[in-house]
Amino acid sequence: MIKATGLIFLGPPGSGKGTQAQLLSKLAGIPHISTGEILREAIDLQTPLGQQAKIYVERGELVPDSLILDLIRERLAQADTEQGWILDGFPRNVNQAIFLDNLLSELNHRSEHVVNLEVPQEVLVERLLLRGRKDDTEETIRRRLQVYQDQTFPLIEYYRQQSKLCAVNGNRLPEEVTESLTKMMKG
Ligand code: AMP
């Protein structure tokens, strides 16, 4: 029996997936799991994970899968995910997506929708420069967009083949995007 169904956000950096994932998590009363947030917190607290992840995050590269996979396994196994969950920033490459598929079947969970928030490249750069997070320098932004293109973009095809992909226009007002996403979750 399926215990929980979840939503995966795939969009590129600057697509607004963090904002939307957080909002939907409040609206639906299910946890928002952001690997980027978990890593930033670990870096601030200088935990062993944070110390290992710092250099990659600062460069705009993906941290090694070995640092992320156990963390996701532990997080999804917690009791609060049984009503559902929203993953933001995971999976980021094909290896992580295969791991997640296996983990979800082990836990009797299922991913229902995989959302790709579509935003033109020039809008992404503009938004990221305005956001001003620590890892949002011009050089890292360019690197992160390249890493997205090379490693995360192939997941669009991966999930399209599983008939789970939902493309959503992210180049609109945040509340318009939220409305489309809530409709999608209900329908
Ligand atoms: P985000 O907040 O999702 O933009 O993530 C910020 C940074 O954290 C990324 O640029 C990566 O360095 C790292 N990161 C977040 N999620 C992952 C992941 N699933 N795999 C590897 N690195 C990640």
CSV table of C-alpha atoms and ligand atoms in Angstrom, one decimal:
chain,number,residue,atom,x,y,z
A,1,MET,CA,0.0,0.0,0.0
A,2,ILE,CA,1.3,3.5,-0.9
A,3,LYS,CA,1.9,5.5,2.3
A,4,ALA,CA,2.7,8.9,0.8
A,5,THR,CA,2.9,10.7,-2.5
A,6,GLY,CA,5.2,13.6,-3.1
A,7,LEU,CA,6.0,16.4,-5.5
A,8,ILE,CA,9.5,17.0,-7.0
A,9,PHE,CA,10.6,20.4,-8.2
A,10,LEU,CA,13.2,20.3,-11.0
A,11,GLY,CA,13.4,23.9,-12.3
A,12,PRO,CA,16.7,25.7,-12.8
A,13,PRO,CA,18.3,28.0,-10.3
A,14,GLY,CA,16.3,31.2,-10.2
A,15,SER,CA,13.1,29.6,-11.5
A,16,GLY,CA,11.3,30.3,-8.2
A,17,LYS,CA,11.1,26.7,-7.2
A,18,GLY,CA,12.3,27.4,-3.6
A,19,THR,CA,9.6,30.1,-3.1
A,20,GLN,CA,6.9,28.0,-4.7
A,21,ALA,CA,7.9,24.8,-2.9
A,22,GLN,CA,7.7,26.6,0.5
A,23,LEU,CA,4.3,28.1,-0.3
A,24,LEU,CA,2.8,24.8,-1.4
A,25,SER,CA,4.2,23.1,1.6
A,26,LYS,CA,2.3,25.5,3.9
A,27,LEU,CA,-0.9,25.2,1.8
A,28,ALA,CA,-0.8,21.4,1.7
A,29,GLY,CA,0.6,20.9,5.2
A,30,ILE,CA,3.4,18.7,4.1
A,31,PRO,CA,7.1,19.1,4.6
A,32,HIS,CA,9.3,21.1,2.2
A,33,ILE,CA,12.7,19.3,1.8
A,34,SER,CA,15.3,21.5,0.3
A,35,THR,CA,18.8,20.0,0.0
A,36,GLY,CA,20.3,23.4,-0.7
A,37,GLU,CA,18.8,24.7,2.5
A,38,ILE,CA,20.0,21.7,4.5
A,39,LEU,CA,23.5,22.3,3.1
A,40,ARG,CA,23.5,26.0,3.7
A,41,GLU,CA,22.5,25.4,7.3
A,42,ALA,CA,25.2,22.8,7.7
A,43,ILE,CA,27.8,25.2,6.3
A,44,ASP,CA,26.7,28.0,8.7
A,45,LEU,CA,26.8,25.6,11.7
A,46,GLN,CA,30.2,24.2,10.4
A,47,THR,CA,29.1,20.6,10.9
A,48,PRO,CA,31.2,17.8,9.3
A,49,LEU,CA,28.7,17.8,6.4
A,50,GLY,CA,28.9,21.6,6.1
A,51,GLN,CA,32.7,21.5,6.1
A,52,GLN,CA,32.8,19.0,3.3
A,53,ALA,CA,30.0,20.6,1.2
A,54,LYS,CA,31.3,24.3,1.5
A,55,ILE,CA,33.8,24.3,-1.3
A,56,TYR,CA,31.3,22.8,-3.9
A,57,VAL,CA,28.4,25.1,-2.9
A,58,GLU,CA,30.7,28.1,-3.1
A,59,ARG,CA,31.9,27.1,-6.6
A,60,GLY,CA,28.3,26.4,-7.8
A,61,GLU,CA,29.1,22.8,-8.3
A,62,LEU,CA,27.0,19.8,-7.1
A,63,VAL,CA,28.3,18.3,-3.9
A,64,PRO,CA,29.2,14.6,-4.3
A,65,ASP,CA,26.3,12.2,-4.2
A,66,SER,CA,27.9,10.4,-1.2
A,67,LEU,CA,27.1,13.5,0.9
A,68,ILE,CA,23.5,13.8,-0.2
A,69,LEU,CA,22.0,10.3,-0.6
A,70,ASP,CA,22.1,9.2,3.1
A,71,LEU,CA,20.7,12.6,4.1
A,72,ILE,CA,17.7,12.1,1.8
A,73,ARG,CA,17.2,8.6,2.9
A,74,GLU,CA,17.0,9.7,6.6
A,75,ARG,CA,14.8,12.7,5.8
A,76,LEU,CA,12.2,10.8,3.8
A,77,ALA,CA,12.0,8.1,6.4
A,78,GLN,CA,10.9,10.6,9.1
A,79,ALA,CA,7.3,10.3,10.2
A,80,ASP,CA,6.2,13.8,9.0
A,81,THR,CA,6.5,12.7,5.4
A,82,GLU,CA,3.7,10.2,5.6
A,83,GLN,CA,1.1,12.8,4.5
A,84,GLY,CA,3.3,13.6,1.5
A,85,TRP,CA,6.4,15.8,0.8
A,86,ILE,CA,7.9,18.3,-1.5
A,87,LEU,CA,11.4,17.9,-2.7
A,88,ASP,CA,13.2,21.0,-3.8
A,89,GLY,CA,16.7,20.6,-5.4
A,90,PHE,CA,16.8,16.8,-5.3
A,91,PRO,CA,17.4,14.9,-7.5
A,92,ARG,CA,20.0,16.9,-9.4
A,93,ASN,CA,21.4,14.2,-11.6
A,94,VAL,CA,20.4,10.8,-13.1
A,95,ASN,CA,22.2,8.8,-10.4
A,96,GLN,CA,20.2,10.7,-7.7
A,97,ALA,CA,17.0,10.1,-9.6
A,98,ILE,CA,17.6,6.4,-9.8
A,99,PHE,CA,18.5,6.3,-6.1
A,100,LEU,CA,15.2,8.2,-5.3
A,101,ASP,CA,13.1,5.8,-7.4
A,102,ASN,CA,14.6,2.8,-5.4
A,103,LEU,CA,14.2,4.6,-2.1
A,104,LEU,CA,10.6,5.5,-2.7
A,105,SER,CA,9.6,2.0,-3.6
A,106,GLU,CA,11.5,0.8,-0.4
A,107,LEU,CA,9.5,3.2,1.7
A,108,ASN,CA,6.2,2.6,-0.1
A,109,HIS,CA,6.2,6.2,-1.2
A,110,ARG,CA,5.5,7.5,-4.7
A,111,SER,CA,6.4,10.7,-6.6
A,112,GLU,CA,3.3,11.8,-8.4
A,113,HIS,CA,4.2,15.0,-10.2
A,114,VAL,CA,7.6,16.3,-11.2
A,115,VAL,CA,7.4,20.0,-11.9
A,116,ASN,CA,9.7,21.8,-14.3
A,117,LEU,CA,9.3,25.5,-13.8
A,118,GLU,CA,10.2,27.0,-17.2
A,119,VAL,CA,11.9,30.4,-17.2
A,120,PRO,CA,14.0,31.9,-20.0
A,121,GLN,CA,17.8,32.0,-19.3
A,122,GLU,CA,18.2,35.8,-19.4
A,123,VAL,CA,15.4,36.1,-16.8
A,124,LEU,CA,17.1,33.5,-14.6
A,125,VAL,CA,20.4,35.5,-14.5
A,126,GLU,CA,18.6,38.7,-13.7
A,127,ARG,CA,16.7,37.1,-10.9
A,128,LEU,CA,19.7,35.4,-9.4
A,129,LEU,CA,21.7,38.6,-9.4
A,130,LEU,CA,18.9,40.4,-7.6
A,131,ARG,CA,18.5,37.7,-5.0
A,132,GLY,CA,22.0,38.2,-3.6
A,133,ARG,CA,22.4,34.9,-1.7
A,134,LYS,CA,26.0,34.1,-0.7
A,135,ASP,CA,26.5,31.7,-3.6
A,136,ASP,CA,24.9,34.2,-6.1
A,137,THR,CA,28.0,35.9,-7.5
A,138,GLU,CA,28.1,36.3,-11.2
A,139,GLU,CA,30.7,33.6,-11.7
A,140,THR,CA,28.9,31.0,-9.5
A,141,ILE,CA,25.6,31.8,-11.2
A,142,ARG,CA,27.0,31.0,-14.6
A,143,ARG,CA,28.5,27.8,-13.2
A,144,ARG,CA,25.3,26.8,-11.6
A,145,LEU,CA,23.3,27.3,-14.8
A,146,GLN,CA,25.9,25.3,-16.7
A,147,VAL,CA,25.8,22.5,-14.1
A,148,TYR,CA,22.0,22.5,-14.4
A,149,GLN,CA,22.1,22.2,-18.1
A,150,ASP,CA,24.7,19.4,-18.1
A,151,GLN,CA,23.5,17.3,-15.1
A,152,THR,CA,19.9,18.2,-14.1
A,153,PHE,CA,18.3,19.0,-17.5
A,154,PRO,CA,18.6,15.3,-18.6
A,155,LEU,CA,16.1,14.5,-15.8
A,156,ILE,CA,13.4,16.2,-17.7
A,157,GLU,CA,13.5,13.4,-20.3
A,158,TYR,CA,13.9,10.8,-17.5
A,159,TYR,CA,10.6,11.9,-15.9
A,160,ARG,CA,8.9,12.5,-19.2
A,161,GLN,CA,9.4,8.9,-20.0
A,162,GLN,CA,7.7,8.0,-16.7
A,163,SER,CA,4.8,10.3,-17.7
A,164,LYS,CA,5.3,12.4,-14.5
A,165,LEU,CA,6.6,15.6,-16.0
A,166,CYS,CA,4.5,18.8,-15.6
A,167,ALA,CA,5.9,21.8,-17.4
A,168,VAL,CA,4.7,25.0,-15.7
A,169,ASN,CA,5.4,28.5,-17.0
A,170,GLY,CA,7.5,30.1,-14.2
A,171,ASN,CA,7.9,33.4,-16.0
A,172,ARG,CA,4.8,35.0,-14.4
A,173,LEU,CA,3.8,36.6,-11.1
A,174,PRO,CA,4.5,34.3,-8.2
A,175,GLU,CA,0.8,34.1,-7.3
A,176,GLU,CA,-0.1,33.0,-10.8
A,177,VAL,CA,2.5,30.2,-10.7
A,178,THR,CA,1.1,29.1,-7.3
A,179,GLU,CA,-2.4,29.0,-8.7
A,180,SER,CA,-1.3,26.7,-11.5
A,181,LEU,CA,0.6,24.5,-9.1
A,182,THR,CA,-2.3,24.1,-6.7
A,183,LYS,CA,-4.6,23.2,-9.6
A,184,MET,CA,-2.1,20.6,-10.7
A,185,MET,CA,-1.9,19.1,-7.2
A,186,LYS,CA,-5.7,18.9,-6.9
A,187,GLY,CA,-6.3,17.6,-10.4
B,1,AMP,P1,19.9,25.2,-4.3
B,1,AMP,O1,19.5,25.9,-3.0
B,1,AMP,O2,18.9,24.1,-4.6
B,1,AMP,O3,20.1,26.1,-5.4
B,1,AMP,O4,21.3,24.5,-4.0
B,1,AMP,C1,22.4,25.3,-3.6
B,1,AMP,C2,23.7,24.5,-3.8
B,1,AMP,O5,23.7,23.3,-3.0
B,1,AMP,C3,23.9,23.9,-5.2
B,1,AMP,O6,24.5,24.8,-6.1
B,1,AMP,C4,24.8,22.7,-4.9
B,1,AMP,O7,26.1,23.1,-4.7
B,1,AMP,C5,24.2,22.2,-3.6
B,1,AMP,N1,23.1,21.2,-3.8
B,1,AMP,C6,21.8,21.4,-3.5
B,1,AMP,N2,21.1,20.2,-3.7
B,1,AMP,C7,22.0,19.3,-4.2
B,1,AMP,C8,21.9,18.0,-4.7
B,1,AMP,N3,20.7,17.4,-4.7
B,1,AMP,N4,23.1,17.4,-5.1
B,1,AMP,C9,24.2,18.0,-5.1
B,1,AMP,N5,24.4,19.3,-4.7
B,1,AMP,C10,23.3,19.9,-4.3
